[in-house]
Amino acid sequence: MVLAFPPSKRPWSGSLVKATIEGMTITFITGANKGIGRETARRLIACGHTVLLGARDRERGEEAAAALGARFVPVDVTDDASVAAAAADVAEHEGRLDVLINNAGVQGPFGDPGDLTAADARAVLDVNVIGVVRTTTAFLPLLRRSDDPVIINVSSGMGSLAFTHDPGRSESHVVVPLYASSKAALTMLTTQYARGLKGIRVNAADPGYTATDINGHSGSQTVTEGTDAIVALATEGPGAGTGRFIDRHGEIAWS
């Protein structure tokens, strides 16, 4: 199946078809106080989702949630106790979760890999890969209470062997070794979750080269364009498919 995406000059108009206890889709987004996470929250609220805005910075998270009409849930994806507390918070207040968006991510060192340290690698992998495992495991019991549970991992074309070896693509001109490696791991992790988690749709989204803090706002896409694929996956209906990797133009190869 190939998805076609409209221009992002207005919020994604996909219809909500999930049947939920309260008639609302409950969505939890990590790293959502700014950038792609925050814009995803804004657009999904416009689509009718009840959004739980996860962030490790309480002040920024509360400000973003208040501005958007979301509920703030503190979470640091690198901390077992913090993630467990976030899941307990959602269990107490909402009782279930329909969509988990693993968005929190860090870039790590940029350029010459000759000076990389083990500490550098641990810091990036702990957020971009281990943090996804930590968060997914903690929220699985809540997702399994949903009629149509969905997990979306925010990956990157920087983790694609094909993209990073194609001289016609921007990904091939960037040296960001730990970020690229972590996103390659995340896309493979997504395929394994999709195969192993029965009854849960698990897909990965590539935002594309989007202007955010992580790249000093040098990206060629707006933050709204960068959320197209995530929002599309979050607003699909049952049976839409699992184990896919998509960008705003449609499905892309697992390579």
Short mmCIF file of C-alpha atoms in Angstrom, two decimals:
data_model
loop_
_atom_site.label_atom_id
_atom_site.label_comp_id
_atom_site.label_asym_id
_atom_site.label_seq_id
_atom_site.Cartn_x
_atom_site.Cartn_y
_atom_site.Cartn_z
CA MET A 1 0.00 0.00 0.00
CA VAL A 2 1.27 3.46 -0.89
CA LEU A 3 0.02 6.47 1.00
CA ALA A 4 -0.45 9.81 -0.69
CA PHE A 5 -0.03 12.91 1.44
CA PRO A 6 -1.63 16.29 0.77
CA PRO A 7 0.26 19.56 1.24
CA SER A 8 0.65 20.53 4.88
CA LYS A 9 -0.79 24.02 4.77
CA ARG A 10 -3.58 22.90 7.07
CA PRO A 11 -3.91 20.07 9.59
CA TRP A 12 -4.14 16.53 8.25
CA SER A 13 -7.80 15.78 7.53
CA GLY A 14 -7.81 12.01 7.98
CA SER A 15 -11.00 10.86 9.67
CA LEU A 16 -10.92 9.27 13.10
CA VAL A 17 -12.46 5.84 12.92
CA LYS A 18 -11.25 4.27 16.16
CA ALA A 19 -14.03 3.25 18.47
CA THR A 20 -12.98 4.09 22.02
CA ILE A 21 -14.73 3.93 25.36
CA GLU A 22 -15.10 7.69 25.57
CA GLY A 23 -15.30 8.31 21.84
CA MET A 24 -11.79 9.78 21.89
CA THR A 25 -8.43 8.46 20.79
CA ILE A 26 -5.93 8.78 23.63
CA THR A 27 -2.41 9.50 22.40
CA PHE A 28 0.83 9.77 24.37
CA ILE A 29 3.80 11.56 22.75
CA THR A 30 7.30 11.59 24.21
CA GLY A 31 9.57 14.60 23.77
CA ALA A 32 6.57 16.73 22.89
CA ASN A 33 7.31 20.12 24.44
CA LYS A 34 8.84 21.46 21.18
CA GLY A 35 9.55 20.74 17.54
CA ILE A 36 8.05 17.73 15.82
CA GLY A 37 6.55 16.36 19.02
CA ARG A 38 4.73 19.57 19.84
CA GLU A 39 3.46 20.05 16.29
CA THR A 40 2.25 16.45 16.24
CA ALA A 41 0.36 17.14 19.46
CA ARG A 42 -1.21 20.28 18.01
CA ARG A 43 -2.36 18.55 14.86
CA LEU A 44 -3.73 15.49 16.62
CA ILE A 45 -5.67 17.65 19.06
CA ALA A 46 -7.18 19.36 16.00
CA CYS A 47 -8.13 15.88 14.75
CA GLY A 48 -9.96 15.16 17.99
CA HIS A 49 -7.37 13.17 19.92
CA THR A 50 -6.94 13.44 23.65
CA VAL A 51 -3.21 14.14 23.76
CA LEU A 52 -0.93 13.40 26.68
CA LEU A 53 2.15 15.52 26.20
CA GLY A 54 5.25 13.84 27.56
CA ALA A 55 8.42 15.81 28.33
CA ARG A 56 11.24 15.63 30.85
CA ASP A 57 11.34 19.42 31.41
CA ARG A 58 8.33 20.09 33.62
CA GLU A 59 8.17 23.84 33.05
CA ARG A 60 8.37 23.61 29.25
CA GLY A 61 6.06 20.62 29.18
CA GLU A 62 3.40 22.33 31.27
CA GLU A 63 3.65 25.48 29.14
CA ALA A 64 3.28 23.53 25.90
CA ALA A 65 0.39 21.45 27.23
CA ALA A 66 -1.47 24.54 28.44
CA ALA A 67 -0.97 26.31 25.12
CA LEU A 68 -2.19 23.34 23.08
CA GLY A 69 -4.96 21.95 25.26
CA ALA A 70 -3.12 18.74 26.14
CA ARG A 71 -2.45 17.09 29.48
CA PHE A 72 1.17 17.15 30.60
CA VAL A 73 2.73 13.91 31.80
CA PRO A 74 6.35 14.17 33.01
CA VAL A 75 8.60 11.51 31.52
CA ASP A 76 12.32 11.02 31.03
CA VAL A 77 12.71 8.09 28.64
CA THR A 78 16.22 7.37 29.99
CA ASP A 79 14.94 6.70 33.51
CA ASP A 80 13.10 3.50 34.44
CA ALA A 81 11.33 5.06 37.41
CA SER A 82 10.20 8.09 35.41
CA VAL A 83 8.76 5.95 32.62
CA ALA A 84 7.01 3.66 35.11
CA ALA A 85 5.54 6.69 36.87
CA ALA A 86 4.28 8.08 33.54
CA ALA A 87 2.56 4.81 32.71
CA ALA A 88 1.00 4.71 36.19
CA ASP A 89 -0.18 8.31 35.72
CA VAL A 90 -1.95 7.41 32.46
CA ALA A 91 -3.41 4.25 34.00
CA GLU A 92 -4.87 6.32 36.84
CA HIS A 93 -6.28 9.15 34.73
CA GLU A 94 -7.17 7.66 31.33
CA GLY A 95 -7.14 3.93 32.02
CA ARG A 96 -5.84 2.96 28.59
CA LEU A 97 -3.77 4.20 25.66
CA ASP A 98 -4.65 4.02 21.95
CA VAL A 99 -1.56 5.54 20.32
CA LEU A 100 2.01 5.67 21.61
CA ILE A 101 4.33 7.97 19.67
CA ASN A 102 7.99 7.40 20.55
CA ASN A 103 9.28 10.78 19.44
CA ALA A 104 11.96 11.74 21.99
CA GLY A 105 15.37 11.83 20.35
CA VAL A 106 18.83 13.37 20.49
CA GLN A 107 21.44 13.93 17.78
CA GLY A 108 24.75 13.41 19.52
CA PRO A 109 28.14 14.45 18.07
CA PHE A 110 28.17 15.82 14.53
CA GLY A 111 31.03 15.36 12.06
CA ASP A 112 34.35 13.55 12.50
CA PRO A 113 33.69 10.21 14.24
CA GLY A 114 37.32 9.89 15.30
CA ASP A 115 36.67 11.49 18.67
CA LEU A 116 33.57 9.50 19.62
CA THR A 117 33.54 7.99 23.08
CA ALA A 118 31.58 5.17 24.64
CA ALA A 119 29.83 7.77 26.78
CA ASP A 120 28.70 9.59 23.63
CA ALA A 121 27.25 6.35 22.27
CA ARG A 122 25.47 5.46 25.50
CA ALA A 123 23.87 8.91 25.71
CA VAL A 124 22.41 8.71 22.19
CA LEU A 125 21.35 5.07 22.29
CA ASP A 126 19.77 5.49 25.73
CA VAL A 127 17.29 7.98 24.29
CA ASN A 128 16.85 6.90 20.67
CA VAL A 129 16.74 3.12 21.09
CA ILE A 130 16.76 1.98 24.71
CA GLY A 131 14.31 4.75 25.59
CA VAL A 132 11.88 3.38 23.00
CA VAL A 133 12.17 -0.11 24.47
CA ARG A 134 11.76 1.24 27.99
CA THR A 135 8.69 3.29 27.11
CA THR A 136 7.05 0.69 24.89
CA THR A 137 7.35 -2.04 27.52
CA ALA A 138 5.91 0.19 30.23
CA PHE A 139 2.92 1.25 28.13
CA LEU A 140 2.07 -2.12 26.58
CA PRO A 141 -0.49 -3.04 29.27
CA LEU A 142 -2.33 0.22 28.58
CA LEU A 143 -2.15 -0.24 24.81
CA ARG A 144 -3.61 -3.73 25.15
CA ARG A 145 -6.72 -2.20 26.70
CA SER A 146 -7.37 -0.34 23.43
CA ASP A 147 -9.64 -1.61 20.65
CA ASP A 148 -7.05 -0.53 18.08
CA PRO A 149 -3.59 0.00 19.63
CA VAL A 150 -0.91 1.77 17.62
CA ILE A 151 2.80 2.41 18.18
CA ILE A 152 4.64 4.94 16.01
CA ASN A 153 8.41 5.18 16.22
CA VAL A 154 9.82 8.45 14.89
CA SER A 155 12.86 7.31 12.94
CA SER A 156 14.83 9.02 10.15
CA GLY A 157 16.08 8.59 6.62
CA MET A 158 19.51 9.00 8.23
CA GLY A 159 19.10 5.42 9.38
CA SER A 160 18.56 4.13 5.83
CA LEU A 161 21.49 2.50 4.04
CA ALA A 162 19.93 3.34 0.69
CA PHE A 163 19.39 7.01 1.52
CA THR A 164 22.81 7.57 3.06
CA HIS A 165 24.49 6.03 -0.01
CA ASP A 166 22.46 7.98 -2.58
CA PRO A 167 24.43 11.10 -3.64
CA GLY A 168 21.21 12.71 -4.76
CA ARG A 169 19.81 12.76 -1.24
CA SER A 170 20.74 15.12 1.58
CA GLU A 171 21.24 12.17 3.95
CA SER A 172 24.37 11.14 2.04
CA HIS A 173 26.12 14.45 2.74
CA VAL A 174 25.79 14.42 6.53
CA VAL A 175 28.13 12.76 9.04
CA VAL A 176 26.25 12.18 12.27
CA PRO A 177 27.35 8.66 13.20
CA LEU A 178 25.57 7.92 16.44
CA TYR A 179 22.26 9.46 15.40
CA ALA A 180 22.30 7.57 12.08
CA SER A 181 23.24 4.31 13.77
CA SER A 182 20.55 4.69 16.41
CA LYS A 183 17.87 5.34 13.79
CA ALA A 184 18.98 2.30 11.80
CA ALA A 185 18.56 0.28 14.98
CA LEU A 186 15.16 1.85 15.61
CA THR A 187 13.81 0.94 12.18
CA MET A 188 14.87 -2.69 12.69
CA LEU A 189 13.39 -2.65 16.18
CA THR A 190 10.13 -1.48 14.60
CA THR A 191 10.00 -4.47 12.25
CA GLN A 192 10.61 -6.84 15.14
CA TYR A 193 7.89 -5.25 17.26
CA ALA A 194 5.53 -5.42 14.29
CA ARG A 195 6.15 -9.15 13.94
CA GLY A 196 6.11 -9.97 17.61
CA LEU A 197 3.38 -7.77 19.09
CA LYS A 198 0.18 -9.40 17.90
CA GLY A 199 -2.83 -7.13 17.60
CA ILE A 200 -0.79 -3.91 17.73
CA ARG A 201 0.11 -1.88 14.65
CA VAL A 202 3.76 -0.80 14.87
CA ASN A 203 5.16 1.50 12.20
CA ALA A 204 8.03 3.94 11.75
CA ALA A 205 7.87 7.48 10.39
CA ASP A 206 10.62 9.54 8.75
CA PRO A 207 9.86 13.25 9.25
CA GLY A 208 12.41 14.24 6.58
CA TYR A 209 14.81 17.17 6.76
CA THR A 210 12.70 19.40 8.96
CA ALA A 211 13.68 22.71 10.54
CA THR A 212 13.97 21.97 14.27
CA ASP A 213 16.38 22.58 17.13
CA ILE A 214 18.18 19.32 16.42
CA ASN A 215 19.59 20.72 13.14
CA GLY A 216 19.72 24.39 14.09
CA HIS A 217 16.53 25.00 12.06
CA SER A 218 18.43 24.36 8.84
CA GLY A 219 15.91 21.84 7.50
CA SER A 220 14.15 22.51 4.21
CA GLN A 221 10.73 21.40 5.49
CA THR A 222 8.46 23.18 7.92
CA VAL A 223 7.70 21.48 11.20
CA THR A 224 4.17 20.89 9.94
CA GLU A 225 5.44 19.11 6.85
CA GLY A 226 7.71 17.09 9.10
CA THR A 227 4.75 15.70 11.01
CA ASP A 228 2.73 14.53 8.00
CA ALA A 229 3.80 10.90 8.20
CA ILE A 230 3.34 10.70 11.98
CA VAL A 231 -0.12 12.23 11.87
CA ALA A 232 -1.16 9.97 9.00
CA LEU A 233 -0.14 6.86 10.94
CA ALA A 234 -1.88 8.12 14.08
CA THR A 235 -5.20 8.72 12.30
CA GLU A 236 -5.44 5.54 10.24
CA GLY A 237 -8.21 3.09 10.89
CA PRO A 238 -8.02 -0.58 11.92
CA GLY A 239 -6.40 -2.87 9.38
CA ALA A 240 -4.19 -0.14 7.92
CA GLY A 241 -1.11 -2.34 8.20
CA THR A 242 1.87 -2.90 10.44
CA GLY A 243 5.62 -3.05 9.91
CA ARG A 244 5.78 -0.08 7.55
CA PHE A 245 8.27 2.78 7.21
CA ILE A 246 6.79 5.92 5.68
CA ASP A 247 7.62 9.53 4.99
CA ARG A 248 5.26 12.31 3.92
CA HIS A 249 5.21 10.99 0.35
CA GLY A 250 4.33 7.39 1.17
CA GLU A 251 6.02 4.10 2.00
CA ILE A 252 9.79 3.83 1.78
CA ALA A 253 11.91 0.69 1.60
CA TRP A 254 13.38 -0.99 4.66
CA SER A 255 16.97 -0.53 3.54
#
